[in-house]
């Protein structure tokens, strides 16, 4: 990351907007930000982090962060930070919030992110700085911008935390494959279980079963072939006999069909005769009869048409006479149409004149009513001008009596600090008393157990030793008594003549007698139980006293720390009291200060009230001026409109042509409008009537001529039809005589039969043809059956035998088919079983491999291993500078827990904790590690330049070490490293070429120079 621009406004001590152009600073490679303690140096780094991540080291969200970060004299906080990220993208991050009406309430934080594209800032979808920097906020403050007091954090991180940091920075999550291996294992195990279940269903599938089924199938196929051959021979014989039977049946059927045809022959003969008569009559009479019929129909239609035309001719003639009569009635008025239109225009002018006069009367009234309002407004303006002048003088007098704000603020700050120190002292005293009470309560625990805080552990150890010795003694005595009891049992079971189980003797002259052993064993066991209970109680006391001892020493250390802090606060209070420099006020009594403050508050209140009043008066004065201007413009407009209306009336009177003005002076506007409407209605009536009647008369005359011509043509056509009908009647009479008919009714009776000639002729032809075919078929069938040697009994016998053989064949086909299916199924199952076994072996091998991977990736072990490689590499890079800074006396290394250790070459190269380093050495080690980490990040991100900011840490270095550190920082510029330093050490300020100085001004807040 390379910073370009930063602006801060309203943040902590930054009251006014302050801008840093980093381009001038980063050119030098090494630059500084200097200023006194509390000037606002560290706030620059905090502003950058807050803009990028919305997080800060000093405050969290629960500590009213927005209010506490906002400058007490500012109402708005703004941060704008521009930079180049590792990809060379130019980015801008902003943060903004402001104060609400209630002083301690603020708006929520608004953060936005932009990218410079196409010469404009384009908003980004996310305002998370981690996306564009590839660093989380904790890692950003460990590697890029290291806040004050956090420089050694990376060095002193515990192994687990440092591994997490390395995991985040270097994306080591890709090496954390434990969960993925577990998923693969679960899937593999599920598949193995499924395969085991699947294989359990193939227990009956084997090579022997498959071979046995194959042999059975081959036998069935041989039998099927034999049955097929026998069935084919029978089928051929049955087919021959069946063909002979079919021929004999067909011969019988044909003979029956011939008998049916012979019965139908008379009817066909009669039909043929009727058909011939019908065809002859239709050929002679049909056409002429149809023509005569059509001529009669046309004659009737023409007669009806002539009647209708005669009626329409009469109707049109009547309508024409009426329209011509109406035209003669309106003709005189229509000739005067132009006169009526001229009168309408004159009436319209008279109406306008009347309306203008009414408008003049209204304007005159408004003119007279408005003049007093103008006078009142002008008087109000004069009064407001005087009030504004008086209020200005009073405000000047009040502002001259203001108190010195800087003194007030300084006193307020001093008294506030004094109160804070006193409150802290009181709190420390209360805390000290609480710690003393807790120490007394803890000491009472030791008193209750008759021991002391110094020797309780030795006392308990001595008691435990004594009890263990006593318990061991009792256990030895118990063992001895148990032996005695067993010997006594043997002695009680001895009998003369039987061998002793211990020595084998047959005689027992002096057997052992001991009757109190059981009682003594019981007593010893009771004592052992009592001692064990005392040991258990001793163990419980040890735990209680251990906790109490730890608590007592912790509280004692806290009390010592509290006493030190109390002493420091009292010294701080004395120093603070000596800094009181205001003679007119008392450090112990705030009465004069409160009066001074109240006086200032009252004056400011009066000034604020006066300014508000003055602002209100000026607003009223401006409103009054606007009102006067409005009144003047309105009155002038009224006068101008009156003149314009008067001129319009004069022009309108000159435009009247037909009417006399004096005849209509007594008319009002309504009467004029009615007169105008009456004239316009008459004009409209005349124009519409003239147009309608003209069109109607012309249309009726045209229609009358058309109907008259059509009627004459129809009469002429009627005469022609009459002549044609007479000619056709003569032809029909001649045909009746030629064909021997008495009248036309006989002909019509024959034609009405409407015989289907084609269908009947086809029926006759088919009958004759079918009869001839049947006779030929019978002769052929009799010839075929003469030598076929057919007997019904042989046919039935062969048919039955064939049916049985057919059933046997079908049965054998089903048996063979079932065996083929079983064999095919067995082969498929056998192949499936072989594939499942291969898959099972493959998954078993995979399970073994996944178990190996699981052991490798268990508990993030592989990630920690990779993290340790990165840390070793960091140590190698850091040692290149650390050796030079420590003159090859010290070196950094990583132990097995991924924690940093120091190799001390001055002491035979022994390793020791980094916590044993002095403050200056710890700073040097942290600096070298931070630089190495930044180089790794730069290499990983392939960035040309990288930025690194250090806040404080140089005060721990002696002059010689300071020179070495400074030279190291200067060398970084050659490696494209840019380092910014924040410090109050003046010596550094003189040696760094480019720097910013931060000065905290009492009035203006932090200022950058």
Tab-separated table of C-alpha atoms in Angstrom, residues 64-357:
chain	number	residue	atom	x	y	z
A	64	UNK	CA	-19.371	6.071	22.915
A	65	UNK	CA	-16.627	6.006	20.305
A	66	UNK	CA	-18.239	8.434	17.866
A	67	UNK	CA	-18.805	11.063	20.587
A	68	UNK	CA	-15.358	10.698	22.190
A	69	UNK	CA	-13.530	10.826	18.829
A	70	UNK	CA	-15.415	13.995	17.746
A	71	UNK	CA	-13.643	17.276	18.543
A	72	UNK	CA	-15.545	19.121	21.308
A	73	UNK	CA	-15.601	22.327	19.259
A	74	UNK	CA	-16.674	20.623	16.027
A	75	UNK	CA	-20.072	19.462	14.872
A	76	UNK	CA	-18.784	17.242	12.046
A	77	UNK	CA	-15.952	14.744	11.592
A	78	UNK	CA	-14.585	13.931	8.131
A	79	UNK	CA	-11.742	11.615	7.059
A	80	UNK	CA	-10.656	11.131	3.431
A	81	UNK	CA	-7.792	8.732	2.647
A	82	UNK	CA	-6.468	7.979	-0.852
A	83	UNK	CA	-3.837	5.324	-1.641
A	84	UNK	CA	-2.536	2.821	-4.188
A	85	UNK	CA	-3.064	-0.810	-3.224
A	86	UNK	CA	-0.829	-3.801	-4.087
A	87	UNK	CA	-2.485	-4.032	-7.549
A	88	UNK	CA	-1.746	-0.380	-8.349
A	89	UNK	CA	-5.452	0.568	-8.073
A	90	UNK	CA	-6.104	4.109	-6.861
A	91	UNK	CA	-8.654	3.957	-4.031
A	92	UNK	CA	-10.413	6.402	-1.726
A	93	UNK	CA	-11.937	5.553	1.671
A	94	UNK	CA	-14.031	8.109	3.595
A	95	UNK	CA	-15.529	8.270	7.097
A	96	UNK	CA	-18.132	10.811	8.209
A	97	UNK	CA	-20.321	11.453	11.256
A	98	UNK	CA	-21.673	14.527	13.026
A	99	UNK	CA	-23.195	15.793	16.241
A	100	UNK	CA	-26.967	15.868	16.809
A	101	UNK	CA	-28.940	18.597	18.619
A	102	UNK	CA	-28.154	16.956	21.951
A	103	UNK	CA	-24.419	17.535	22.467
A	104	UNK	CA	-23.555	13.956	23.489
A	105	UNK	CA	-25.571	12.341	20.676
A	106	UNK	CA	-23.988	11.683	17.298
A	107	UNK	CA	-25.142	10.195	14.025
A	108	UNK	CA	-24.035	6.734	13.029
A	109	UNK	CA	-20.722	6.339	11.211
A	110	UNK	CA	-20.939	6.561	7.403
A	111	UNK	CA	-18.042	4.919	5.550
A	112	UNK	CA	-17.731	4.715	1.754
A	113	UNK	CA	-15.137	3.348	-0.674
A	114	UNK	CA	-14.359	4.495	-4.243
A	115	UNK	CA	-11.995	3.604	-7.090
A	116	UNK	CA	-10.561	6.031	-9.658
A	117	UNK	CA	-11.873	4.854	-13.039
A	118	UNK	CA	-12.295	6.804	-16.290
A	119	UNK	CA	-11.268	10.088	-14.601
A	120	UNK	CA	-13.980	9.779	-11.940
A	121	UNK	CA	-14.478	8.187	-8.517
A	122	UNK	CA	-16.661	5.098	-8.939
A	123	UNK	CA	-18.246	3.673	-5.732
A	124	UNK	CA	-17.228	0.150	-4.628
A	125	UNK	CA	-19.673	-2.512	-3.465
A	126	UNK	CA	-17.911	-2.962	-0.090
A	127	UNK	CA	-16.227	-0.520	2.319
A	128	UNK	CA	-14.123	-3.275	3.932
A	129	UNK	CA	-10.440	-2.323	3.702
A	130	UNK	CA	-9.411	-5.961	4.123
A	131	UNK	CA	-10.635	-6.710	0.576
A	132	UNK	CA	-8.300	-4.204	-1.134
A	133	UNK	CA	-5.307	-4.606	1.234
A	134	UNK	CA	-5.518	-8.397	1.793
A	135	UNK	CA	-4.962	-7.698	5.500
A	136	UNK	CA	-7.369	-7.850	8.426
A	137	UNK	CA	-7.355	-4.939	10.850
A	138	UNK	CA	-5.223	-6.708	13.530
A	139	UNK	CA	-2.659	-7.739	10.882
A	140	UNK	CA	-2.751	-4.287	9.253
A	141	UNK	CA	-1.660	-2.685	12.535
A	142	UNK	CA	1.053	-5.341	12.942
A	143	UNK	CA	2.564	-5.017	9.470
A	144	UNK	CA	1.710	-1.662	7.823
A	145	UNK	CA	0.701	0.898	10.461
A	146	UNK	CA	1.971	-0.059	13.893
A	147	UNK	CA	0.210	2.020	16.607
A	148	UNK	CA	1.908	3.395	19.690
A	149	UNK	CA	2.545	0.690	22.282
A	150	UNK	CA	1.833	-2.174	19.837
A	151	UNK	CA	5.233	-2.420	18.149
A	152	UNK	CA	6.326	-5.524	20.090
A	153	UNK	CA	2.977	-7.308	19.721
A	154	UNK	CA	4.045	-9.544	16.830
A	155	UNK	CA	7.308	-10.418	18.599
A	156	UNK	CA	5.559	-11.417	21.847
A	157	UNK	CA	2.484	-13.122	20.378
A	158	UNK	CA	1.917	-16.657	21.605
A	159	UNK	CA	2.514	-19.497	19.164
A	160	UNK	CA	-1.153	-20.188	18.428
A	161	UNK	CA	-2.025	-16.507	17.884
A	162	UNK	CA	1.022	-15.986	15.671
A	163	UNK	CA	0.117	-19.062	13.618
A	164	UNK	CA	-3.402	-17.661	13.151
A	165	UNK	CA	-1.875	-14.362	12.019
A	166	UNK	CA	0.411	-16.126	9.521
A	167	UNK	CA	-2.542	-18.216	8.382
A	168	UNK	CA	-4.519	-15.031	7.646
A	169	UNK	CA	-1.704	-13.024	5.994
A	170	UNK	CA	-0.269	-15.796	3.809
A	171	UNK	CA	-3.628	-17.499	3.082
A	172	UNK	CA	-2.533	-20.731	4.766
A	173	UNK	CA	-6.155	-21.838	4.873
A	174	UNK	CA	-5.439	-23.651	1.619
A	175	UNK	CA	-3.194	-26.026	3.606
A	176	UNK	CA	-5.883	-26.706	6.228
A	177	UNK	CA	-7.223	-29.794	4.461
A	178	UNK	CA	-8.392	-31.713	7.541
A	179	UNK	CA	-12.094	-30.928	6.992
A	180	UNK	CA	-11.842	-31.813	3.287
A	181	UNK	CA	-10.128	-35.123	4.126
A	182	UNK	CA	-12.897	-35.835	6.672
A	183	UNK	CA	-15.521	-35.209	3.991
A	184	UNK	CA	-13.710	-37.562	1.605
A	185	UNK	CA	-13.443	-40.163	4.378
A	186	UNK	CA	-17.162	-39.942	5.104
A	187	UNK	CA	-18.003	-40.317	1.439
A	188	UNK	CA	-15.538	-43.224	1.030
A	189	UNK	CA	-16.843	-44.998	4.170
A	190	UNK	CA	-20.444	-44.518	2.997
A	191	UNK	CA	-19.548	-46.060	-0.346
A	192	UNK	CA	-17.796	-48.972	1.404
A	193	UNK	CA	-20.870	-49.582	3.572
A	194	UNK	CA	-23.110	-49.436	0.514
A	195	UNK	CA	-20.814	-51.869	-1.345
A	196	UNK	CA	-20.776	-54.254	1.636
A	197	UNK	CA	-24.569	-54.200	1.672
A	198	UNK	CA	-24.687	-54.692	-2.089
A	199	UNK	CA	-22.202	-57.608	-1.998
A	200	UNK	CA	-24.262	-59.345	0.703
A	201	UNK	CA	-26.998	-59.801	-1.899
A	202	UNK	CA	-24.611	-61.724	-4.236
A	203	UNK	CA	-23.825	-64.653	-1.882
A	204	UNK	CA	-25.774	-67.087	-4.109
A	205	UNK	CA	-23.885	-65.984	-7.260
A	206	UNK	CA	-20.840	-68.188	-7.962
A	207	UNK	CA	-18.956	-69.852	-10.865
A	208	UNK	CA	-20.445	-73.291	-10.036
A	209	UNK	CA	-24.013	-71.954	-10.125
A	210	UNK	CA	-23.333	-70.264	-13.474
A	211	UNK	CA	-21.856	-73.467	-15.061
A	212	UNK	CA	-24.745	-75.619	-13.784
A	213	UNK	CA	-27.316	-73.242	-15.228
A	214	UNK	CA	-25.452	-73.193	-18.594
A	215	UNK	CA	-25.546	-77.030	-18.865
A	216	UNK	CA	-29.278	-77.070	-18.053
A	217	UNK	CA	-29.882	-74.443	-20.769
A	218	UNK	CA	-28.019	-76.437	-23.466
A	219	UNK	CA	-30.091	-79.584	-22.707
A	220	UNK	CA	-33.335	-77.591	-22.979
A	221	UNK	CA	-32.253	-76.107	-26.320
A	222	UNK	CA	-31.565	-79.601	-27.801
A	223	UNK	CA	-35.013	-80.833	-26.747
A	224	UNK	CA	-36.599	-77.669	-28.186
A	225	UNK	CA	-34.979	-78.344	-31.598
A	226	UNK	CA	-36.369	-81.898	-31.704
A	227	UNK	CA	-39.921	-80.765	-30.819
A	228	UNK	CA	-39.753	-77.989	-33.461
A	229	UNK	CA	-38.959	-80.532	-36.233
A	230	UNK	CA	-41.857	-82.848	-35.260
A	231	UNK	CA	-44.265	-79.879	-35.035
A	232	UNK	CA	-43.237	-78.672	-38.534
A	233	UNK	CA	-44.050	-82.037	-40.152
A	234	UNK	CA	-47.486	-82.194	-38.487
A	235	UNK	CA	-48.162	-78.571	-39.394
A	236	UNK	CA	-47.492	-79.327	-43.106
A	237	UNK	CA	-49.947	-82.306	-43.145
A	238	UNK	CA	-52.651	-80.391	-41.224
A	239	UNK	CA	-52.276	-77.474	-43.666
A	240	UNK	CA	-52.874	-79.797	-46.690
A	241	UNK	CA	-56.002	-81.322	-45.108
A	242	UNK	CA	-57.273	-77.944	-44.004
A	243	UNK	CA	-56.875	-76.592	-47.543
A	244	UNK	CA	-58.979	-79.504	-48.909
A	245	UNK	CA	-61.654	-78.905	-46.260
A	246	UNK	CA	-61.651	-75.207	-47.062
A	247	UNK	CA	-62.119	-75.940	-50.819
A	248	UNK	CA	-65.134	-78.278	-50.197
A	249	UNK	CA	-66.732	-75.669	-47.844
A	250	UNK	CA	-66.213	-72.953	-50.447
A	251	UNK	CA	-67.870	-75.139	-53.196
A	252	UNK	CA	-70.967	-75.626	-51.031
A	253	UNK	CA	-71.133	-71.899	-50.291
A	254	UNK	CA	-70.854	-70.993	-54.031
A	255	UNK	CA	-73.744	-73.313	-54.940
A	256	UNK	CA	-75.952	-71.670	-52.287
A	257	UNK	CA	-75.037	-68.201	-53.664
A	258	UNK	CA	-76.053	-69.341	-57.281
A	259	UNK	CA	-79.504	-70.377	-56.017
A	260	UNK	CA	-79.949	-66.929	-54.401
A	261	UNK	CA	-78.995	-65.210	-57.708
A	262	UNK	CA	-81.474	-67.284	-59.738
A	263	UNK	CA	-84.309	-66.197	-57.398
A	264	UNK	CA	-83.382	-62.525	-57.981
A	265	UNK	CA	-83.285	-62.745	-61.842
A	266	UNK	CA	-87.034	-61.735	-62.573
A	267	UNK	CA	-86.719	-58.523	-60.579
A	268	UNK	CA	-83.535	-57.526	-62.464
A	269	UNK	CA	-85.332	-58.094	-65.803
A	270	UNK	CA	-88.242	-55.786	-64.776
A	271	UNK	CA	-85.812	-53.144	-63.567
A	272	UNK	CA	-83.977	-53.183	-66.896
A	273	UNK	CA	-87.298	-52.561	-68.796
A	274	UNK	CA	-88.342	-49.597	-66.545
A	275	UNK	CA	-84.932	-48.056	-66.922
A	276	UNK	CA	-85.158	-48.077	-70.724
A	277	UNK	CA	-88.626	-46.293	-70.703
A	278	UNK	CA	-87.371	-43.636	-68.238
A	279	UNK	CA	-84.230	-42.871	-70.269
A	280	UNK	CA	-86.259	-42.405	-73.545
A	281	UNK	CA	-88.832	-40.003	-71.948
A	282	UNK	CA	-86.214	-37.979	-70.088
A	283	UNK	CA	-84.158	-37.518	-73.237
A	284	UNK	CA	-87.158	-36.104	-75.163
A	285	UNK	CA	-89.009	-33.924	-72.612
A	286	UNK	CA	-86.729	-32.933	-69.691
A	287	UNK	CA	-84.850	-30.030	-71.280
A	288	UNK	CA	-87.902	-28.313	-72.858
A	289	UNK	CA	-89.957	-28.706	-69.664
A	290	UNK	CA	-87.142	-27.122	-67.563
A	291	UNK	CA	-86.889	-24.195	-70.036
A	292	UNK	CA	-90.658	-23.586	-69.891
A	293	UNK	CA	-90.602	-23.691	-66.095
A	294	UNK	CA	-87.757	-21.123	-65.900
A	295	UNK	CA	-89.575	-18.761	-68.353
A	296	UNK	CA	-92.747	-18.846	-66.217
A	297	UNK	CA	-90.729	-18.091	-63.081
A	298	UNK	CA	-89.006	-15.090	-64.727
A	299	UNK	CA	-92.419	-13.812	-65.889
A	300	UNK	CA	-93.777	-13.840	-62.324
A	301	UNK	CA	-90.692	-12.044	-60.947
A	302	UNK	CA	-90.851	-9.372	-63.663
A	303	UNK	CA	-94.559	-8.744	-62.987
A	304	UNK	CA	-93.834	-8.167	-59.288
A	305	UNK	CA	-90.925	-5.815	-60.105
A	306	UNK	CA	-93.082	-3.619	-62.381
A	307	UNK	CA	-95.684	-3.280	-59.588
A	308	UNK	CA	-93.020	-2.225	-57.040
A	309	UNK	CA	-91.486	0.361	-59.399
A	310	UNK	CA	-94.908	1.927	-59.989
A	311	UNK	CA	-95.453	2.352	-56.212
A	312	UNK	CA	-91.950	3.892	-55.646
A	313	UNK	CA	-92.501	6.333	-58.568
A	314	UNK	CA	-95.618	7.701	-56.841
A	315	UNK	CA	-93.869	8.044	-53.448
A	316	UNK	CA	-90.885	9.952	-54.846
A	317	UNK	CA	-93.064	12.334	-56.804
A	318	UNK	CA	-95.005	13.205	-53.619
A	319	UNK	CA	-91.768	13.814	-51.569
A	320	UNK	CA	-90.335	16.035	-54.342
A	321	UNK	CA	-93.394	18.278	-54.295
A	322	UNK	CA	-93.128	18.757	-50.493
A	323	UNK	CA	-89.373	19.643	-50.576
A	324	UNK	CA	-89.913	22.211	-53.364
A	325	UNK	CA	-92.706	23.831	-51.319
A	326	UNK	CA	-90.392	24.121	-48.247
A	327	UNK	CA	-87.633	25.676	-50.397
A	328	UNK	CA	-89.983	28.423	-51.573
A	329	UNK	CA	-90.807	29.268	-47.908
A	330	UNK	CA	-87.178	29.957	-46.752
A	331	UNK	CA	-85.937	31.594	-49.974
A	332	UNK	CA	-86.748	35.254	-48.972
A	333	UNK	CA	-84.894	35.032	-45.621
A	334	UNK	CA	-81.941	33.181	-47.158
A	335	UNK	CA	-81.364	36.094	-49.515
A	336	UNK	CA	-80.812	38.375	-46.411
A	337	UNK	CA	-78.255	35.959	-44.783
A	338	UNK	CA	-75.325	38.426	-45.081
A	339	UNK	CA	-77.380	41.111	-43.259
A	340	UNK	CA	-78.015	38.706	-40.333
A	341	UNK	CA	-74.283	37.862	-40.091
A	342	UNK	CA	-73.315	41.576	-40.004
A	343	UNK	CA	-75.823	42.155	-37.164
A	344	UNK	CA	-74.226	39.253	-35.219
A	345	UNK	CA	-70.745	40.811	-35.493
A	346	UNK	CA	-72.119	44.197	-34.298
A	347	UNK	CA	-73.843	42.515	-31.330
A	348	UNK	CA	-70.560	40.802	-30.413
A	349	UNK	CA	-68.764	44.205	-30.416
A	350	UNK	CA	-71.507	45.715	-28.196
A	351	UNK	CA	-71.061	42.810	-25.720
A	352	UNK	CA	-67.273	43.434	-25.601
A	353	UNK	CA	-67.854	47.159	-24.961
A	354	UNK	CA	-70.225	46.300	-22.119
A	355	UNK	CA	-67.724	43.782	-20.566
A	356	UNK	CA	-64.815	46.286	-20.803
A	357	UNK	CA	-66.862	48.897	-18.944
